[in-house]
mmCIF file of C-alpha atoms in Angstrom:
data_model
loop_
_atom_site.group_PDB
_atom_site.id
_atom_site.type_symbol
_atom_site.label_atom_id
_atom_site.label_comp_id
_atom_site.label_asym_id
_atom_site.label_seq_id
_atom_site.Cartn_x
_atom_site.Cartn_y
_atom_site.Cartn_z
ATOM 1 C CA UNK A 744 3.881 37.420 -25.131
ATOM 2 C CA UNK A 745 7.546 37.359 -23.532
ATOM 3 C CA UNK A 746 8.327 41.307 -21.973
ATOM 4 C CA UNK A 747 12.406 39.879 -23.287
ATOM 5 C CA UNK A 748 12.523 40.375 -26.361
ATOM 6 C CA UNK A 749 15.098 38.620 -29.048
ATOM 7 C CA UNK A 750 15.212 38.236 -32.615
ATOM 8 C CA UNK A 751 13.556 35.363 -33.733
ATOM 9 C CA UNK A 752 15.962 34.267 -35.675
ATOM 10 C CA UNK A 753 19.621 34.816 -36.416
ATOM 11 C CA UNK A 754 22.053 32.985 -38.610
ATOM 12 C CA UNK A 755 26.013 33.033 -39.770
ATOM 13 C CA UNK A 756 28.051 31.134 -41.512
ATOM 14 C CA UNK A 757 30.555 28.399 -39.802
ATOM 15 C CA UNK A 758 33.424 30.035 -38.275
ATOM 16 C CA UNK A 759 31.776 33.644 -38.168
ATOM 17 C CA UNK A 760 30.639 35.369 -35.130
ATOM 18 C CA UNK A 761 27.468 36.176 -33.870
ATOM 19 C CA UNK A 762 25.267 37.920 -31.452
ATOM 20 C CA UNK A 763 21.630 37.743 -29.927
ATOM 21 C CA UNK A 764 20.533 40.442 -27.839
ATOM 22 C CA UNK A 765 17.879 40.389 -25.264
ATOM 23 C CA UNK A 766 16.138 43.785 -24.434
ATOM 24 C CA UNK A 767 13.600 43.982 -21.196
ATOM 25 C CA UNK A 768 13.280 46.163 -18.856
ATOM 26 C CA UNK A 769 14.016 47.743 -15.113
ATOM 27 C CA UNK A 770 12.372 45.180 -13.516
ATOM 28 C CA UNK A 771 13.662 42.804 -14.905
ATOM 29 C CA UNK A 772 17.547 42.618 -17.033
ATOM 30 C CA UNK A 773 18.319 46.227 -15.266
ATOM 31 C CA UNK A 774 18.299 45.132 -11.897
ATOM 32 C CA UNK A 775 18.799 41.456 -11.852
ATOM 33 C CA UNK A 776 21.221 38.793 -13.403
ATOM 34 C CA UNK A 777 20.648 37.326 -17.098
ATOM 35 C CA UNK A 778 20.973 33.567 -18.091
ATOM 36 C CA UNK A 779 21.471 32.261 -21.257
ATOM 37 C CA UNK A 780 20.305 28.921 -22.392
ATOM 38 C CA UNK A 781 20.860 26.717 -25.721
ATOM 39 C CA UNK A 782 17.768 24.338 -26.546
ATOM 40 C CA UNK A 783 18.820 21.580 -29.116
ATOM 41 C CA UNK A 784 15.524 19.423 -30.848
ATOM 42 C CA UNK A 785 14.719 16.287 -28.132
ATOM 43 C CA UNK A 786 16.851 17.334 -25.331
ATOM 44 C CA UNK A 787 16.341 19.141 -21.935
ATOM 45 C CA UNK A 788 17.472 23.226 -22.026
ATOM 46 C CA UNK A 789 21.598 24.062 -21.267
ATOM 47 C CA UNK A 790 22.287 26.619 -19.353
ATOM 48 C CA UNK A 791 25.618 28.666 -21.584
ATOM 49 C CA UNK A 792 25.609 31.557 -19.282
ATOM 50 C CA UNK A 793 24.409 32.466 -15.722
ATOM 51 C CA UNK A 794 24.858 35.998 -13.767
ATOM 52 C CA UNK A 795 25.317 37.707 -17.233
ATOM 53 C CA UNK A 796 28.577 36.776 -17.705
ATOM 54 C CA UNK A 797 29.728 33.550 -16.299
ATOM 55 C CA UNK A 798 30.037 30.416 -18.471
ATOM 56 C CA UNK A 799 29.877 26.737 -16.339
ATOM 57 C CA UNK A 800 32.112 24.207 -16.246
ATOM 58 C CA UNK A 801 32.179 22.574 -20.016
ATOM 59 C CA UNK A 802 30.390 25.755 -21.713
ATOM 60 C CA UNK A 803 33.162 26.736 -24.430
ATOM 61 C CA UNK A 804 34.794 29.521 -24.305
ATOM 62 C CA UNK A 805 33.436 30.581 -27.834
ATOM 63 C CA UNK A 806 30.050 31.314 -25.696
ATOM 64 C CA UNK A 807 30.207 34.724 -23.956
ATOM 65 C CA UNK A 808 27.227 36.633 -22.533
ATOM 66 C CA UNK A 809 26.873 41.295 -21.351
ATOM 67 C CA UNK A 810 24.857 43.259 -20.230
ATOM 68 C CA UNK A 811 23.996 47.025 -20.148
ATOM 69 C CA UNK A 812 21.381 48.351 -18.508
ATOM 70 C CA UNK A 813 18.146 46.911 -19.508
ATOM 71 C CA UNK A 814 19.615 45.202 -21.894
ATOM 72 C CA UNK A 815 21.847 41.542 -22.646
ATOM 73 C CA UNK A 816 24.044 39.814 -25.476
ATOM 74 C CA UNK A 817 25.129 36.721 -26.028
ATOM 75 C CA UNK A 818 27.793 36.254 -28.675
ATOM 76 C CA UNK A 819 29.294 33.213 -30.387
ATOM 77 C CA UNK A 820 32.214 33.181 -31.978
ATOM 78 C CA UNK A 821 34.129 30.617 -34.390
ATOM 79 C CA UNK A 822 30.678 29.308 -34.901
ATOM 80 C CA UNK A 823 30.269 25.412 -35.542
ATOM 81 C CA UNK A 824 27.193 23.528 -37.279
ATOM 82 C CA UNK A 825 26.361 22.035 -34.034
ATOM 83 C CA UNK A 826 25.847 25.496 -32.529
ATOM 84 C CA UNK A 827 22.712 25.501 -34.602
ATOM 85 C CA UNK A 828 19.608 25.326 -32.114
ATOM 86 C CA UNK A 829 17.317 27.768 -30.099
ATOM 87 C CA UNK A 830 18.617 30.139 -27.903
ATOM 88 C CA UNK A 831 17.059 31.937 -24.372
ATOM 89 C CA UNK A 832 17.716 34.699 -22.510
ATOM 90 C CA UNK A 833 16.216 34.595 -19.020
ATOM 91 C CA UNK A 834 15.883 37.344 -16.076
ATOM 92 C CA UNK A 835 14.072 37.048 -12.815
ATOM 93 C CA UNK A 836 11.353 39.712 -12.953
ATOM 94 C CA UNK A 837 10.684 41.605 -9.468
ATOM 95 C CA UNK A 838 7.214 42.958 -10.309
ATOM 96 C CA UNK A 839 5.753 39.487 -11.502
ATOM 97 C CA UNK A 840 7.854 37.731 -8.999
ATOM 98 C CA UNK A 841 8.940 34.928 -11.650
ATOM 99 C CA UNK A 842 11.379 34.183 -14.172
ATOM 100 C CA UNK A 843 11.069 34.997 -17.254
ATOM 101 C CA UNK A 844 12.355 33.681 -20.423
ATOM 102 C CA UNK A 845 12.987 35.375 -23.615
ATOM 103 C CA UNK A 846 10.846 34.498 -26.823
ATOM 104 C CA UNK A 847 13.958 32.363 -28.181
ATOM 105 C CA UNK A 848 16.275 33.131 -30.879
ATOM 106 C CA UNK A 849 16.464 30.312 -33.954
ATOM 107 C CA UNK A 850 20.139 30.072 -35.212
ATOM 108 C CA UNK A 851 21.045 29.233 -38.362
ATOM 109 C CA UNK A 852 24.491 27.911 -39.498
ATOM 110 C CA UNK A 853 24.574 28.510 -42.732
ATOM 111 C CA UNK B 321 26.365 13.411 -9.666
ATOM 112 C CA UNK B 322 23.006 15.607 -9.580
ATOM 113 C CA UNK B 323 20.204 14.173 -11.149
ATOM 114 C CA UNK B 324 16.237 14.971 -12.164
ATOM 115 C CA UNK B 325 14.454 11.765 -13.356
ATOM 116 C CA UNK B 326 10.818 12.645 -14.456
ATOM 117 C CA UNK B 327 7.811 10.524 -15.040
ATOM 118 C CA UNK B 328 7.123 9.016 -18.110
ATOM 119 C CA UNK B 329 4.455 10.793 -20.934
ATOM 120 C CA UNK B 330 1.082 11.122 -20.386
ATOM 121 C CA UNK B 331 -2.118 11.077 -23.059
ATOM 122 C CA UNK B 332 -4.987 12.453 -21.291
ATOM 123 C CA UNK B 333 -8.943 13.746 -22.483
ATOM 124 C CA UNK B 334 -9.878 17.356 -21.336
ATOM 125 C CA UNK B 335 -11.244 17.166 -17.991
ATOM 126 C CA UNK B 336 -9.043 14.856 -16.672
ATOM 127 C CA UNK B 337 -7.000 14.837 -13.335
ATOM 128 C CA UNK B 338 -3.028 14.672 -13.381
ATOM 129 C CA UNK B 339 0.166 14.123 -11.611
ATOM 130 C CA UNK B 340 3.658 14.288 -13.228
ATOM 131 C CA UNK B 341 6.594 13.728 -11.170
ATOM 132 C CA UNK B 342 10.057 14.789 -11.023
ATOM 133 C CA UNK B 343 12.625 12.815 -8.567
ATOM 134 C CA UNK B 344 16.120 14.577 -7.361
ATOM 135 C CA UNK B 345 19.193 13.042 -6.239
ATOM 136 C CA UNK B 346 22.988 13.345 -5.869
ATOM 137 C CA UNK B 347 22.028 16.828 -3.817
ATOM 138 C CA UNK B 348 19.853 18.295 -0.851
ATOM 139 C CA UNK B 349 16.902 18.166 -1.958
ATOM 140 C CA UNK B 350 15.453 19.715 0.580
ATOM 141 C CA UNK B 351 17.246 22.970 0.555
ATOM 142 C CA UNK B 352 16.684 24.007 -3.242
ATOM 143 C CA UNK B 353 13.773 25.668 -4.881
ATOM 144 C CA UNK B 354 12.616 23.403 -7.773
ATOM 145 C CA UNK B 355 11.486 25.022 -10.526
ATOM 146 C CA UNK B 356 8.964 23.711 -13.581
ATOM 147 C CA UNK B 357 9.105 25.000 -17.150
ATOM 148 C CA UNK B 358 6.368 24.548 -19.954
ATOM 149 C CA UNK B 359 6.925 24.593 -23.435
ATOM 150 C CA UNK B 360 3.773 24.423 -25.796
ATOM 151 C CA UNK B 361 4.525 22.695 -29.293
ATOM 152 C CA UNK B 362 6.300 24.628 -31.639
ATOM 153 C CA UNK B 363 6.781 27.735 -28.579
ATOM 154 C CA UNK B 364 9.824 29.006 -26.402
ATOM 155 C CA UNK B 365 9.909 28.162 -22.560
ATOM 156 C CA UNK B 366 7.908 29.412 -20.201
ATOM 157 C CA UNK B 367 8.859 29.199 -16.417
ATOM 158 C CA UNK B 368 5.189 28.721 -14.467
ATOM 159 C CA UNK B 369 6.538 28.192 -10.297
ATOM 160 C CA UNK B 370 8.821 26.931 -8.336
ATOM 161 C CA UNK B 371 8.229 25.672 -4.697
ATOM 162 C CA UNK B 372 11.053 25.282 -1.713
ATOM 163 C CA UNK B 373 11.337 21.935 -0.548
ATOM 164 C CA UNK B 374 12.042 22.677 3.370
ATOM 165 C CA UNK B 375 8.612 24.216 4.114
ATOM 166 C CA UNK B 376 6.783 23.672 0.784
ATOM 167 C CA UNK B 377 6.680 27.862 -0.157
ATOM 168 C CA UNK B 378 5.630 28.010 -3.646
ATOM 169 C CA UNK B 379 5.014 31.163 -5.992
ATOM 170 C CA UNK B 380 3.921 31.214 -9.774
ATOM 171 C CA UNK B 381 3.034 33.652 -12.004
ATOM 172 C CA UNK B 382 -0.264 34.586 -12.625
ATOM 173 C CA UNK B 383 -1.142 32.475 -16.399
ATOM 174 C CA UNK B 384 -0.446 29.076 -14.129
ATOM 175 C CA UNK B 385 -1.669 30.188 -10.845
ATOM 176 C CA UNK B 386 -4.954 28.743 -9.762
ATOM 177 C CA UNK B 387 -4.788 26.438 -12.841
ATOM 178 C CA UNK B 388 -1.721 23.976 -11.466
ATOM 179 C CA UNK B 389 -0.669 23.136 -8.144
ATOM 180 C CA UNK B 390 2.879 22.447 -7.044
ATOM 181 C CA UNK B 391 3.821 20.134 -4.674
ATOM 182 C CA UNK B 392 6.800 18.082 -3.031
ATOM 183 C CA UNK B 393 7.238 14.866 -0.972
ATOM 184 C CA UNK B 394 10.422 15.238 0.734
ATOM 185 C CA UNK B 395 10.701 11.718 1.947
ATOM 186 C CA UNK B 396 11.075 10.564 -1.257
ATOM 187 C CA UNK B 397 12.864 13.779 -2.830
ATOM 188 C CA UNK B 398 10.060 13.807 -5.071
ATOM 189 C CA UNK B 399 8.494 17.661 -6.688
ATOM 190 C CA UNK B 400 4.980 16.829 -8.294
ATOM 191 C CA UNK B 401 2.842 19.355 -10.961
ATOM 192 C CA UNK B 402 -0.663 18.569 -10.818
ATOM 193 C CA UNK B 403 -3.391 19.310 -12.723
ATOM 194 C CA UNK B 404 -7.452 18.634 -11.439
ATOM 195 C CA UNK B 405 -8.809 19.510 -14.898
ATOM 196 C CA UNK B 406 -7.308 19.393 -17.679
ATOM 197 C CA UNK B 407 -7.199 21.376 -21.054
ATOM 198 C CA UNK B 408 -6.052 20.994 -24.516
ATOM 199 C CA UNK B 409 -4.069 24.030 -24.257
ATOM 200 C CA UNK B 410 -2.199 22.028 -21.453
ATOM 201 C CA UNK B 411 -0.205 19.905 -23.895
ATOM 202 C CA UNK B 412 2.985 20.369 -23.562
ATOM 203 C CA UNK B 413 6.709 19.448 -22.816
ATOM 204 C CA UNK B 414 7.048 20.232 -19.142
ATOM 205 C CA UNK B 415 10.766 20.348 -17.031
ATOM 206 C CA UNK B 416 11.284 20.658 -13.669
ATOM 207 C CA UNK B 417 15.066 22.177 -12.645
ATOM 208 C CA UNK B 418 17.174 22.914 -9.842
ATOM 209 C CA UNK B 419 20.275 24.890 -9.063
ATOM 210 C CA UNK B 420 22.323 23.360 -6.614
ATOM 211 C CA UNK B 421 25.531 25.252 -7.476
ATOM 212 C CA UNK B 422 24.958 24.051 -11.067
ATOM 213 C CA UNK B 423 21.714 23.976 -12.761
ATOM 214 C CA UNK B 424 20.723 20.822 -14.258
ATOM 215 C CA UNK B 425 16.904 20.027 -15.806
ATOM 216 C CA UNK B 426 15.134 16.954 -16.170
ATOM 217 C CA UNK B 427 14.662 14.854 -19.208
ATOM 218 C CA UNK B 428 11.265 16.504 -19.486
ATOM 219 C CA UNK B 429 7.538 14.778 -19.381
ATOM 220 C CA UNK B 430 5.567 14.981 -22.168
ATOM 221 C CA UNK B 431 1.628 15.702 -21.941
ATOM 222 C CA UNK B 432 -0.901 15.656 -24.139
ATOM 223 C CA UNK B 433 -4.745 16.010 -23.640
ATOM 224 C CA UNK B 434 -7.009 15.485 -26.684
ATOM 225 C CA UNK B 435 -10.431 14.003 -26.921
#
């Protein structure tokens, strides 16, 4: 059982935005950096965001990631049917002393 | 252009010993933690260690430690998960990934242990 929780699932129709929130906890999202990865069927995990905010080079611009607190977001706007796969938030935790990764978020483009 | 090239899938019976590999290049590999990443069928991702190539530090959490052993040969630029027994529960997709300025995962090994 993941201590970062998402929604399991989340969905929106093409060209609509939407968000997936991450909640943990102070040892973890309050007092280090959040990633954000998207995890398409048969391929290897993307990072989208790193350091809670930043996108790499080739991540669109319709990805954006925040965070408050104990807490993280990732939004997507203008949403496209190939945006549809599983999504991760992912926070170093102090007190285990390892990453750890979100439950995973389904998206749905309706 | 950075690169992780794992080892090909494995079928193995509980019990079993094994070795999957996972080969860098187009980086130092010496001077980057290496992480590995499970994912059970049908689960999310879970990250189980990492170890630092230059003097072989690892640190996992507690589900994997004891039960997997990390390892590296730098001569080869080669990170290795290991199993000496293994379980059904051990089937898996497993990745190994780096950060060298920009992360970048491996193609991802596939094991699975059945009788």
């Amino acid at each position: 059982q993941s201590v970062l929780t998402q929604p399991p699932s989340a969905s929106g129709t093409p060209g609509q935005r939407v968000s997936i929130s991450c909640s943990g906890s102070n040892s973890n999202i309050g007092n280090n950096k959040v990633d954000w990865y998207q995890h398409l069927p048969g391929t290897a995990p993307k990072i989208l965001i790193h350091s809670n905010d930043q996108r790499p080079s080739g991540v669109p611009d319709r990805f954006s990631g925040s965070k408050s607190g104990t807490s993280a977001s990732l939004a997507i706007s203008g949403l496209q049917s190939e945006d549809e796969a599983d999504y991760y938030c992912a926070a170093w935790d102090d007190s285990l002393n390892g990453l750890l990764f979100g439950g995973g978020t389904k998206l749905t483009v309706l | 252009e950075v690169q992780l090239v794992q080892s090909g899938a494995e079928v193995k019976k509980p019990g079993e010993s094994l070795t999957i590999s996972c080969k860098g290049s187009g980086y130092s590999f010496t001077n980057n933690w290496i992480n590995w990443v499970r994912q059970m069928p049908g689960k999310g991702l879970e990250w189980m260690g990492r170890i630092k190539p230059s003097d072989s530090y690892t640190n996992y959490i507690p589900s994997f430690q004891g039960h997997v052993t990390i390892s590296v040969d730098t001569s080869i630029s080669t990170a290795y998960l290991q199993w000496t027994s293994l379980k059904a529960s051990d089937t898996a997709m497993y990745y190994c990934v780096v950060n060298p300025g920009i992360q970048v995962w491996g193609q991802g090994t596939t094991v699975t242990v059945s009788s």
